[in-house]
Short mmCIF file of C-alpha atoms and ligand atoms in Angstrom, two decimals:
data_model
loop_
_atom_site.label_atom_id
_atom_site.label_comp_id
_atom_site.label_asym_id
_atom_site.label_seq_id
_atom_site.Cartn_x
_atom_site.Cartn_y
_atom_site.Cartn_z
CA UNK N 1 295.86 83.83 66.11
CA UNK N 2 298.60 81.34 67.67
CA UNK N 3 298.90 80.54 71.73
CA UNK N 4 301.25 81.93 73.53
CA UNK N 5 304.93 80.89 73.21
CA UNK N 6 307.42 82.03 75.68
CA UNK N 7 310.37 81.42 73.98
CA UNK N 8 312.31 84.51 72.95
CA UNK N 9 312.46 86.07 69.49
CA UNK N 10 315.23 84.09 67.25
CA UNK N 11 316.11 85.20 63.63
CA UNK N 12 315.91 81.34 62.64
CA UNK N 13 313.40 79.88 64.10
CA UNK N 14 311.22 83.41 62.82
CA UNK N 15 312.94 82.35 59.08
CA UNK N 16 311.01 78.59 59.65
CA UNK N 17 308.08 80.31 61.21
CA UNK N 18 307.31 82.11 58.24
CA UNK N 19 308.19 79.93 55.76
CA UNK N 20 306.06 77.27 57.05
CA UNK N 21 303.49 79.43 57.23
CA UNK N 22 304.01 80.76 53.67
CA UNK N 23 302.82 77.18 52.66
CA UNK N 24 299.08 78.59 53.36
CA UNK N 25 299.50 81.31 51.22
CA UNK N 26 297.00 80.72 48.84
CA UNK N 27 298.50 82.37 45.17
CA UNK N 28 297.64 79.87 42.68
CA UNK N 29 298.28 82.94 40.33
CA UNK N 30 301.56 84.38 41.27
CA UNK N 31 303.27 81.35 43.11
CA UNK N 32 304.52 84.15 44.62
CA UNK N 33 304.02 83.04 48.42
CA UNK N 34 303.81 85.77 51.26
CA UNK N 35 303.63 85.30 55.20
CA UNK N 36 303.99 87.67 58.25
CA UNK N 37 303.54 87.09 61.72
CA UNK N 38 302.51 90.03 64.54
CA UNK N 39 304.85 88.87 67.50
CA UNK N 40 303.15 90.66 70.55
CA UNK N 41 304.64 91.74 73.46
CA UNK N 42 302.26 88.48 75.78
CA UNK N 43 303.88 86.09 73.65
CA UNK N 44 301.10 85.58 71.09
CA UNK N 45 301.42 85.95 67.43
CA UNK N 46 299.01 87.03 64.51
CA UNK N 47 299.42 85.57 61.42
CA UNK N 48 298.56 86.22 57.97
CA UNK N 49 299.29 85.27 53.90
CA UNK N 50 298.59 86.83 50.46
CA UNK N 51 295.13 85.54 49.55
CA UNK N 52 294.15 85.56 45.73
CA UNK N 53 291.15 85.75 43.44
CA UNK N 54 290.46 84.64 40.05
CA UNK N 55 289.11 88.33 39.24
CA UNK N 56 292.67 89.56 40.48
CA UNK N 57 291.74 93.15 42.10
CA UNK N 58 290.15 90.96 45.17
CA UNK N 59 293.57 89.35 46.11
CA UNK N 60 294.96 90.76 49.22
CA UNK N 61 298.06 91.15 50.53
CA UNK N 62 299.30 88.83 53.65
CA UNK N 63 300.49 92.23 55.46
CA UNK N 64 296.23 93.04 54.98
CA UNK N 65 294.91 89.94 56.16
CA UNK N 66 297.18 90.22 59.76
CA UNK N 67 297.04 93.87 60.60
CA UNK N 68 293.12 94.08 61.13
CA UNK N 69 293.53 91.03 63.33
CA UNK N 70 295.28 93.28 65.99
CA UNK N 71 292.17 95.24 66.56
CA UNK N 72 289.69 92.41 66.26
CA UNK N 73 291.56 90.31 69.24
CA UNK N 74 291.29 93.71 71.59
CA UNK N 75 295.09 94.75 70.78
CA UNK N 76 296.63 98.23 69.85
CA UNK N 77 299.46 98.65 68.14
CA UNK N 78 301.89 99.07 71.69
CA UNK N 79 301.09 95.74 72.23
CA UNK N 80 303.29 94.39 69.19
CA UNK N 81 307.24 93.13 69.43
CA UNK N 82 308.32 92.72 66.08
CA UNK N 83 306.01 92.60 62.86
CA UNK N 84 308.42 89.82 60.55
CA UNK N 85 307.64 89.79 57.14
CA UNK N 86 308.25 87.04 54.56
CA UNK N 87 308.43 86.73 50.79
CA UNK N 88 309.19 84.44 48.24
CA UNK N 89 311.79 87.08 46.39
CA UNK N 90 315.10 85.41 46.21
CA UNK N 91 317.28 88.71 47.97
CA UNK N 92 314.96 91.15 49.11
CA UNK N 93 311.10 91.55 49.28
CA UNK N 94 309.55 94.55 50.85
CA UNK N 95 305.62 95.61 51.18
CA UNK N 96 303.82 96.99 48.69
CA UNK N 97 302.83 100.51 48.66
CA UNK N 98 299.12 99.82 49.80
CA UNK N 99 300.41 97.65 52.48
CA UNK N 100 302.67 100.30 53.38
CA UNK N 101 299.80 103.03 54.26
CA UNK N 102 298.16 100.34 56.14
CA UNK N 103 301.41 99.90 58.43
CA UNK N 104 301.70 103.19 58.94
CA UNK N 105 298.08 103.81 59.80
CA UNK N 106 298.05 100.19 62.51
CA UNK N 107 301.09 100.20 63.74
CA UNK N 108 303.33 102.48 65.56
CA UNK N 109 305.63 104.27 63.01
CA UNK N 110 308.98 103.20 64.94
CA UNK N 111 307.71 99.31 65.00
CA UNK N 112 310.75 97.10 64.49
CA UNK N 113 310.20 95.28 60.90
CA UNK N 114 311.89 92.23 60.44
CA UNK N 115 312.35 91.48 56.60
CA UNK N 116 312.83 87.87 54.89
CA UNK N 117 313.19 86.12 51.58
CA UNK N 118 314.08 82.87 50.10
CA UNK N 119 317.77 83.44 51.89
CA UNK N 120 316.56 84.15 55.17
CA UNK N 121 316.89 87.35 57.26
CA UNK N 122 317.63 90.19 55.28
CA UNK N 123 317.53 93.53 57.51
CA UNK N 124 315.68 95.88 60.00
CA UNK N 125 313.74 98.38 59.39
CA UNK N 126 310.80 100.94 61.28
CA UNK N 127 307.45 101.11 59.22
CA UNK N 128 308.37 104.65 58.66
CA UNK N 129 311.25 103.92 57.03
CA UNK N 130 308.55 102.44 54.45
CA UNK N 131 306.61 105.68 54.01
CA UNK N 132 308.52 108.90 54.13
CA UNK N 133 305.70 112.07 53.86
CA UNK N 134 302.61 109.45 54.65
CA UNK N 135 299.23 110.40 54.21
CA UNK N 136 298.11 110.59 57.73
CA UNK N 137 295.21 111.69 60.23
CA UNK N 138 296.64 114.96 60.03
CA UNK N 139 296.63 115.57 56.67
CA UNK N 140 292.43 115.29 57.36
CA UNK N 141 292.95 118.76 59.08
CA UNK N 142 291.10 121.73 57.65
N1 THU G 201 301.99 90.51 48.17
C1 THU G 201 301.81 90.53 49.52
O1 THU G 201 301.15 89.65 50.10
N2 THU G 201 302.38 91.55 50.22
C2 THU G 201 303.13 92.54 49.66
O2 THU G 201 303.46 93.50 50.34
C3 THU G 201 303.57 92.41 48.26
C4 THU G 201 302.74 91.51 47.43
C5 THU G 201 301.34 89.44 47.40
C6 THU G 201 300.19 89.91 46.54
C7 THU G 201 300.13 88.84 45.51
O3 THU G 201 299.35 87.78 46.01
C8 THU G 201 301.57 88.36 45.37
O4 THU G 201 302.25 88.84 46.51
C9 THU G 201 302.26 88.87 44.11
O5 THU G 201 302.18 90.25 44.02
#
């Protein structure tokens, strides 16, 4: 969780957000660095990166490590901007499929995804656009 910042959402200074914060990634078994950043509608952010594990099925995905922050700092999901995304892919990296049900499930289907690799801002996307035909609380119905 960062302090506030008032400044107003730039493509750029996102791209050196991220990146800078992909340095904490800890992947000593990829070196395949990931970072994303919750930009909230008060001007604070929620960070996280892909952690790893020597046994592999452990590791966890950066997108995994920020959502549950939301909830545990007393936000919903209407209280996010922009969810940015960052990966080390040299065009275009996108969640994985886990991470994917997990977006759809914390975050308001038509949240504004902002996707980055190696050559900066790629596109924009919803989270739905990730997961057409999710698994959801009504699929639970009997
Ligand atoms: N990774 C993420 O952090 N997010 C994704 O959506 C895709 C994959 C991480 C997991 C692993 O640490 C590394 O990237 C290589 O798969």
């Amino acid at each position: 969780m960062k302090l506030k910042s008032n400044q107003p959402l730039n493509k750029d200074k996102i791209f050196n957000d991220l990146k800078t914060l992909a340095n904490k990634s800890y992947s000593p078994y990829s070196h395949f660095k990931v970072s994303c950043i919750l930009y909230l509608k008060n001007g604070q952010e929620i960070h996280g990166v892909n952690v790893e594990n020597a046994a592999y099925s452990p590791s966890i995905c950066a997108e995994r490590v920020a959502l549950p922050q939301l909830f545990i700092n007393d936000y919903t999901k209407d209280d996010v901007e922009l969810f940015a995304l960052y990966t080390d892919a040299l065009e275009f990296g996108s969640p994985c499929g886990v991470c994917r049900q997990v977006m759809m499930e914390l975050l308001n289907p038509n949240q504004k995804v902002w996707i980055y690799s190696q050559k900066g801002y790629q596109d924009e996307f919803e989270v739905q656009d990730f997961l057409p035909y999710a698994f959801s609380k009504n699929d639970l119905k009997k």
